[in-house]
Tab-separated table of C-alpha atoms in Angstrom:
chain	number	residue	atom	x	y	z
C	25	ASP	CA	-0.005	0.032	-0.022
C	26	VAL	CA	1.587	3.297	-1.141
C	27	CYS	CA	0.121	5.099	1.864
C	28	SER	CA	2.133	2.857	4.292
C	29	SER	CA	5.463	3.922	2.771
C	30	ASP	CA	7.404	6.277	5.074
C	31	LEU	CA	9.525	7.444	2.145
C	32	ASP	CA	6.415	8.432	0.186
C	33	LEU	CA	5.015	10.220	3.220
C	34	LYS	CA	8.275	12.207	3.671
C	35	ASN	CA	8.591	13.091	0.029
C	36	VAL	CA	4.987	14.432	-0.181
C	37	ALA	CA	5.329	16.330	3.114
C	38	ALA	CA	8.476	17.985	1.854
C	39	ALA	CA	7.175	18.760	-1.660
C	40	ASP	CA	6.577	22.244	-3.056
C	41	LEU	CA	4.070	21.008	-5.580
C	42	VAL	CA	2.104	17.707	-6.070
C	43	ILE	CA	1.010	16.778	-9.599
C	44	VAL	CA	-1.485	14.015	-10.135
C	45	ASN	CA	-2.785	12.442	-13.256
C	46	GLY	CA	-6.456	12.670	-12.117
C	47	LEU	CA	-9.496	10.939	-13.777
C	48	GLY	CA	-9.554	8.445	-10.851
C	49	PHE	CA	-6.145	6.970	-11.708
C	50	GLU	CA	-4.561	7.581	-8.220
C	51	GLY	CA	-7.284	6.261	-6.037
C	52	TRP	CA	-4.859	6.381	-2.992
C	53	ILE	CA	-3.536	9.937	-3.532
C	54	ASP	CA	-5.940	11.827	-1.213
C	55	ARG	CA	-5.158	9.438	1.593
C	56	LEU	CA	-1.458	9.849	0.987
C	57	ILE	CA	-1.657	13.659	0.908
C	58	GLU	CA	-3.728	13.645	4.124
C	59	SER	CA	-1.375	11.281	5.926
C	60	ALA	CA	1.624	13.270	4.825
C	61	GLY	CA	0.043	16.466	6.251
C	62	TYR	CA	0.703	18.295	2.810
C	63	GLN	CA	-0.842	21.693	2.674
C	64	GLY	CA	0.445	22.922	-0.699
C	65	HIS	CA	-0.903	23.074	-4.240
C	66	VAL	CA	-2.185	19.828	-5.851
C	67	ILE	CA	-2.267	20.086	-9.681
C	68	VAL	CA	-4.488	17.782	-11.760
C	69	ALA	CA	-2.416	17.276	-15.072
C	70	THR	CA	-5.581	16.131	-17.071
C	71	ASP	CA	-7.633	19.242	-16.307
C	72	GLY	CA	-9.378	20.528	-19.455
C	73	LEU	CA	-9.084	17.528	-21.641
C	74	ASN	CA	-12.059	15.498	-22.919
C	75	PRO	CA	-11.805	12.074	-21.158
C	76	LYS	CA	-12.735	8.843	-22.959
C	77	ARG	CA	-15.591	6.944	-21.293
C	78	MET	CA	-15.852	3.157	-21.205
C	79	ASN	CA	-18.063	0.380	-20.105
C	80	HIS	CA	-16.670	-1.562	-17.141
C	81	GLU	CA	-18.728	-4.389	-15.587
C	82	GLY	CA	-22.003	-2.757	-16.857
C	83	LYS	CA	-21.026	0.732	-15.581
C	84	GLU	CA	-19.761	3.766	-17.485
C	85	ILE	CA	-16.390	4.914	-16.169
C	86	VAL	CA	-13.703	7.419	-17.211
C	87	ASP	CA	-10.631	5.980	-18.738
C	88	PRO	CA	-7.676	7.533	-16.850
C	89	HIS	CA	-4.900	6.510	-19.316
C	90	ALA	CA	-5.102	9.788	-21.246
C	91	TRP	CA	-1.273	10.137	-21.685
C	92	HIS	CA	-1.283	7.552	-24.576
C	93	SER	CA	-2.669	10.286	-26.878
C	94	PRO	CA	-0.079	12.851	-27.806
C	95	GLN	CA	-2.897	15.389	-28.203
C	96	ASN	CA	-3.684	14.796	-24.577
C	97	ALA	CA	-0.048	15.023	-23.745
C	98	HIS	CA	-0.093	18.691	-24.767
C	99	VAL	CA	-2.756	19.301	-22.150
C	100	TYR	CA	-0.615	17.610	-19.467
C	101	VAL	CA	2.377	19.778	-20.409
C	102	SER	CA	0.389	22.988	-20.489
C	103	ASN	CA	-1.124	22.269	-17.119
C	104	ILE	CA	2.280	21.454	-15.496
C	105	SER	CA	3.981	24.423	-17.056
C	106	LYS	CA	1.341	26.800	-15.697
C	107	ALA	CA	1.786	25.246	-12.249
C	108	LEU	CA	5.552	25.547	-12.386
C	109	ILE	CA	5.351	29.157	-13.550
C	110	ALA	CA	3.039	30.002	-10.635
C	111	ALA	CA	5.450	28.231	-8.196
C	112	LEU	CA	8.586	29.710	-9.703
C	113	PRO	CA	7.700	33.114	-11.337
C	114	ASP	CA	11.355	34.189	-11.349
C	115	HIS	CA	12.040	31.276	-13.853
C	116	LYS	CA	9.068	31.957	-16.108
C	117	ASP	CA	11.132	32.609	-19.292
C	118	VAL	CA	13.118	29.331	-18.875
C	119	ILE	CA	9.874	27.399	-18.184
C	120	VAL	CA	8.056	28.879	-21.270
C	121	ALA	CA	11.046	28.212	-23.549
C	122	ARG	CA	11.300	24.589	-22.343
C	123	THR	CA	7.536	24.100	-22.627
C	124	LYS	CA	7.548	25.335	-26.213
C	125	ALA	CA	10.391	23.008	-27.166
C	126	TYR	CA	8.748	20.001	-25.533
C	127	GLN	CA	5.434	20.747	-27.162
C	128	GLU	CA	7.128	20.727	-30.476
C	129	LYS	CA	8.526	17.282	-29.796
C	130	ILE	CA	5.119	15.985	-28.861
C	131	THR	CA	3.724	17.404	-32.162
C	132	GLU	CA	6.537	15.640	-33.990
C	133	LEU	CA	5.634	12.405	-32.158
C	134	ASP	CA	2.036	12.666	-33.221
C	135	GLN	CA	3.102	13.176	-36.817
C	136	GLU	CA	5.435	10.177	-36.602
C	137	MET	CA	2.716	8.027	-35.246
C	138	HIS	CA	0.234	8.901	-37.925
C	139	GLU	CA	2.904	8.302	-40.584
C	140	ALA	CA	3.873	4.930	-38.922
C	141	PHE	CA	0.204	3.582	-39.034
C	142	LYS	CA	-1.185	5.156	-42.179
C	143	ASN	CA	-0.223	2.318	-44.565
C	144	ILE	CA	-1.344	-0.425	-42.209
C	145	PRO	CA	-4.833	-1.763	-43.106
C	146	LEU	CA	-7.385	-1.296	-40.348
C	147	GLU	CA	-8.180	-4.945	-40.192
C	148	LYS	CA	-4.565	-5.590	-39.181
C	149	ARG	CA	-4.562	-2.970	-36.346
C	150	LYS	CA	-5.756	-5.319	-33.650
C	151	VAL	CA	-3.761	-5.901	-30.495
C	152	ILE	CA	-4.140	-8.012	-27.263
C	153	THR	CA	-2.808	-6.630	-24.113
C	154	ALA	CA	-3.237	-7.745	-20.506
C	155	HIS	CA	-5.302	-4.792	-19.302
C	156	ASP	CA	-7.304	-2.086	-21.027
C	157	GLY	CA	-4.801	0.751	-20.769
C	158	PHE	CA	-4.410	1.837	-24.383
C	159	GLY	CA	-7.948	3.148	-25.232
C	160	TYR	CA	-6.631	6.672	-26.046
C	161	LEU	CA	-3.939	5.297	-28.279
C	162	GLY	CA	-6.441	3.222	-30.095
C	163	GLN	CA	-8.850	6.077	-30.500
C	164	ALA	CA	-6.158	8.383	-31.782
C	165	TYR	CA	-4.758	5.989	-34.431
C	166	ASP	CA	-7.636	3.553	-35.188
C	167	ILE	CA	-6.142	0.651	-33.338
C	168	THR	CA	-8.403	-1.990	-31.686
C	169	PHE	CA	-7.070	-3.069	-28.352
C	170	LEU	CA	-8.528	-6.077	-26.598
C	171	ALA	CA	-7.744	-7.016	-23.034
C	172	PRO	CA	-8.807	-9.931	-20.912
C	173	MET	CA	-8.265	-8.203	-17.675
C	174	GLY	CA	-10.395	-5.102	-18.386
C	175	ILE	CA	-9.244	-1.723	-16.989
C	176	SER	CA	-7.826	-3.051	-13.794
C	177	THR	CA	-4.627	-5.057	-13.388
C	178	ASP	CA	-6.138	-6.447	-10.229
C	179	SER	CA	-9.113	-8.191	-11.872
C	180	GLU	CA	-9.193	-11.790	-13.001
C	181	PRO	CA	-10.908	-12.639	-16.266
C	182	SER	CA	-13.429	-15.547	-16.279
C	183	ALA	CA	-12.903	-18.773	-18.129
C	184	HIS	CA	-15.612	-17.660	-20.512
C	185	GLN	CA	-14.016	-14.324	-21.225
C	186	LEU	CA	-10.738	-16.019	-22.005
C	187	ALA	CA	-12.314	-18.569	-24.200
C	188	VAL	CA	-14.114	-15.744	-26.246
C	189	LEU	CA	-10.796	-13.886	-26.655
C	190	ILE	CA	-8.850	-17.006	-27.688
C	191	LYS	CA	-11.464	-17.799	-30.300
C	192	GLN	CA	-11.327	-14.222	-31.517
C	193	ILE	CA	-7.475	-14.349	-31.846
C	194	SER	CA	-7.796	-17.524	-33.949
C	195	GLU	CA	-10.759	-16.338	-36.070
C	196	GLU	CA	-9.322	-12.898	-36.779
C	197	ASP	CA	-5.738	-14.072	-37.034
C	198	ILE	CA	-4.473	-11.601	-34.462
C	199	LYS	CA	-0.622	-11.794	-34.110
C	200	ALA	CA	-0.049	-8.556	-32.126
C	201	VAL	CA	-0.132	-9.994	-28.576
C	202	PHE	CA	1.863	-8.116	-25.988
C	203	ILE	CA	2.670	-8.383	-22.271
C	204	GLU	CA	2.823	-5.151	-20.264
C	205	ASN	CA	5.628	-3.926	-18.085
C	206	ILE	CA	3.169	-3.632	-15.137
C	207	ALA	CA	0.942	-6.674	-15.496
C	208	ASN	CA	1.451	-10.343	-14.599
C	209	PRO	CA	2.196	-12.135	-17.961
C	210	LYS	CA	0.695	-15.487	-16.855
C	211	ILE	CA	-2.818	-14.924	-18.306
C	212	LEU	CA	-1.416	-13.847	-21.672
C	213	GLU	CA	1.058	-16.688	-21.635
C	214	GLN	CA	-1.838	-19.009	-21.225
C	215	MET	CA	-3.847	-17.384	-23.921
C	216	VAL	CA	-1.147	-17.424	-26.571
C	217	SER	CA	-0.313	-21.052	-25.776
C	218	GLU	CA	-3.944	-22.101	-26.388
C	219	ALA	CA	-4.371	-19.805	-29.435
C	220	GLY	CA	-1.153	-21.031	-31.037
C	221	VAL	CA	0.504	-17.589	-31.348
C	222	SER	CA	3.541	-16.047	-29.917
C	223	LEU	CA	4.091	-12.955	-27.596
C	224	GLN	CA	5.513	-10.043	-29.636
C	225	GLY	CA	7.348	-8.292	-26.765
C	226	VAL	CA	6.526	-5.587	-24.157
C	227	LEU	CA	4.323	-2.552	-24.322
C	228	TYR	CA	4.630	0.152	-21.697
C	229	SER	CA	1.348	1.333	-20.211
C	230	ASP	CA	1.165	2.672	-16.769
C	231	ALA	CA	4.864	3.124	-15.806
C	232	LEU	CA	8.201	3.943	-17.458
C	233	SER	CA	11.160	1.570	-17.628
C	234	ALA	CA	14.119	1.922	-15.295
C	235	PRO	CA	16.392	4.971	-15.830
C	236	GLY	CA	18.881	4.379	-18.782
C	237	THR	CA	16.675	1.896	-20.513
C	238	GLU	CA	14.297	1.770	-23.609
C	239	ALA	CA	11.310	3.642	-22.206
C	240	ASP	CA	12.537	5.855	-19.303
C	241	THR	CA	10.876	8.969	-20.549
C	242	TYR	CA	7.409	9.715	-22.038
C	243	LEU	CA	8.769	10.197	-25.592
C	244	LYS	CA	10.964	7.162	-25.501
C	245	MET	CA	8.057	5.104	-24.182
C	246	MET	CA	5.861	6.166	-27.011
C	247	HIS	CA	8.495	5.596	-29.635
C	248	HIS	CA	9.206	2.136	-28.191
C	249	ASN	CA	5.495	1.298	-28.345
C	250	ILE	CA	5.160	2.639	-31.938
C	251	GLY	CA	8.199	0.411	-32.924
C	252	VAL	CA	6.915	-2.859	-31.546
C	253	LEU	CA	3.375	-2.266	-32.702
C	254	THR	CA	4.264	-1.519	-36.240
C	255	LYS	CA	6.608	-4.421	-36.377
C	256	ALA	CA	3.827	-6.790	-35.212
C	257	PHE	CA	1.411	-5.319	-37.651
C	258	ALA	CA	3.742	-5.674	-40.585
C	259	ALA	CA	4.295	-9.375	-39.707
C	260	ASN	CA	0.640	-10.085	-39.520
């Protein structure tokens, strides 16, 4: 439990600014802030964007994984930049300049992604992942993501749900099956074994990789995911 970590409590208590994703992603954050006694500003990075809604166990919920759309990433950066300027007004010029440079990189990323997927037929843009964390990516680039675990990595799919998905993999000849860096791979390993396909590698969803590795920044994470997805689609 993140709220029981003394290090987390100390870090939050000593913070000048707390930035959260919002959209219900950090269900524990209010308890952590309260436990730490933090009295400063809390910035919600997703403020102002139009969230994607999805059906989860018969209920409509908001998908919190908004960062997988570069268009949404612009909103994140803008909100964070405004918060930093308010906290560090003497550094406004530097923050504005760095914000502009980073926004340009995000625009370039979006263009690269459209270019990477434009020649891939829609019927080949189908991906199996462990949990439903790539809805915004799918929405932005017309990719269909299917996930046995739904939106939560804590849920367990039923035998019927797995059977339906295994049948779909076979009938639609879906080759793009990926484990995630934050999810237990056992369910997908079982699925690919029964469906007679192979895992195509790792997609980064809710967390970056370790410092100095392939997906340790947002831009590197997105470029990694583009690379493995397009490679899998091309082989299909």
